[in-house]
Each structure stands twice: as C-alpha cells, then as structure tokens.
Amino acid sequence: MRAYPANWLYEEMAFIAHHFHWSHADLVSLEHRERRRWCREISRINRTLDGVPANPFDV
C-alpha cells in the first residue's frame, strides 16, 4: 500500500480550512474519501459562483 503524499494532504486540508475555517483536529479526523469529497464540493461551488461550467469543454 502506498502512502498518500503529504503535500497533497496539506493542500487539501488548507483548501478546506480556507473555505470552512475548520480546525486542524477536525481536518485530520476526516477520512481520505470524505476529505476529497469536501474538496470536490468546494470546487463545484466555486465554479458555480465564478460562472465556469463544470466541464471546461461545455460551451
């Protein structure tokens, strides 16, 4: 089993913390799948607010 790269973990945690202001303890308690899900949801919200299509090939 490969370890999840630490820099990716920190990027995901910083991304969620920036948007939701969650504590370090809250962030490290998230399971990988849940943390990735929150990142996808935040990204979806940001795309919607910015008027960017979910699929960049949609015109």
XYZ file of C-alpha atoms in Angstrom:
59
model
C 0.000 0.000 0.000
C 1.354 3.418 -0.946
C 1.183 6.348 1.420
C -0.810 9.391 0.375
C 1.661 12.175 -0.496
C 1.990 14.587 2.433
C 1.974 17.666 0.181
C -1.407 16.631 -1.264
C -2.787 16.115 2.223
C -1.650 19.593 3.296
C -3.091 21.150 0.119
C -6.473 19.508 0.710
C -6.504 20.482 4.380
C -5.545 24.093 3.585
C -8.221 24.266 0.878
C -10.966 23.086 3.239
C -9.693 25.195 6.156
C -9.642 28.298 3.958
C -13.261 27.871 2.916
C -14.832 26.409 6.062
C -12.436 27.577 8.798
C -12.355 24.089 10.309
C -9.767 23.283 12.953
C -6.697 21.151 12.365
C -8.196 18.445 14.586
C -11.391 18.402 12.504
C -9.439 18.158 9.271
C -7.099 15.357 10.306
C -10.030 13.359 11.650
C -11.587 13.200 8.166
C -11.115 10.025 6.211
C -9.445 10.338 2.827
C -12.649 9.869 0.822
C -14.577 12.382 2.904
C -11.796 14.974 2.651
C -11.642 14.529 -1.138
C -15.441 14.836 -1.312
C -15.355 18.162 0.540
C -12.671 19.409 -1.870
C -14.845 18.463 -4.854
C -17.894 20.175 -3.335
C -15.980 23.377 -2.579
C -14.595 23.363 -6.127
C -18.086 22.860 -7.553
C -19.421 25.791 -5.515
C -16.513 27.997 -6.634
C -17.073 27.103 -10.303
C -20.774 27.909 -9.980
C -20.091 31.261 -8.309
C -17.481 32.087 -10.959
C -19.820 31.090 -13.794
C -17.441 28.392 -15.011
C -19.007 25.240 -16.478
C -18.418 22.001 -14.583
C -16.898 20.567 -17.735
C -14.486 23.031 -19.405
C -15.388 21.518 -22.775
C -19.028 22.599 -22.366
C -19.643 25.793 -24.307
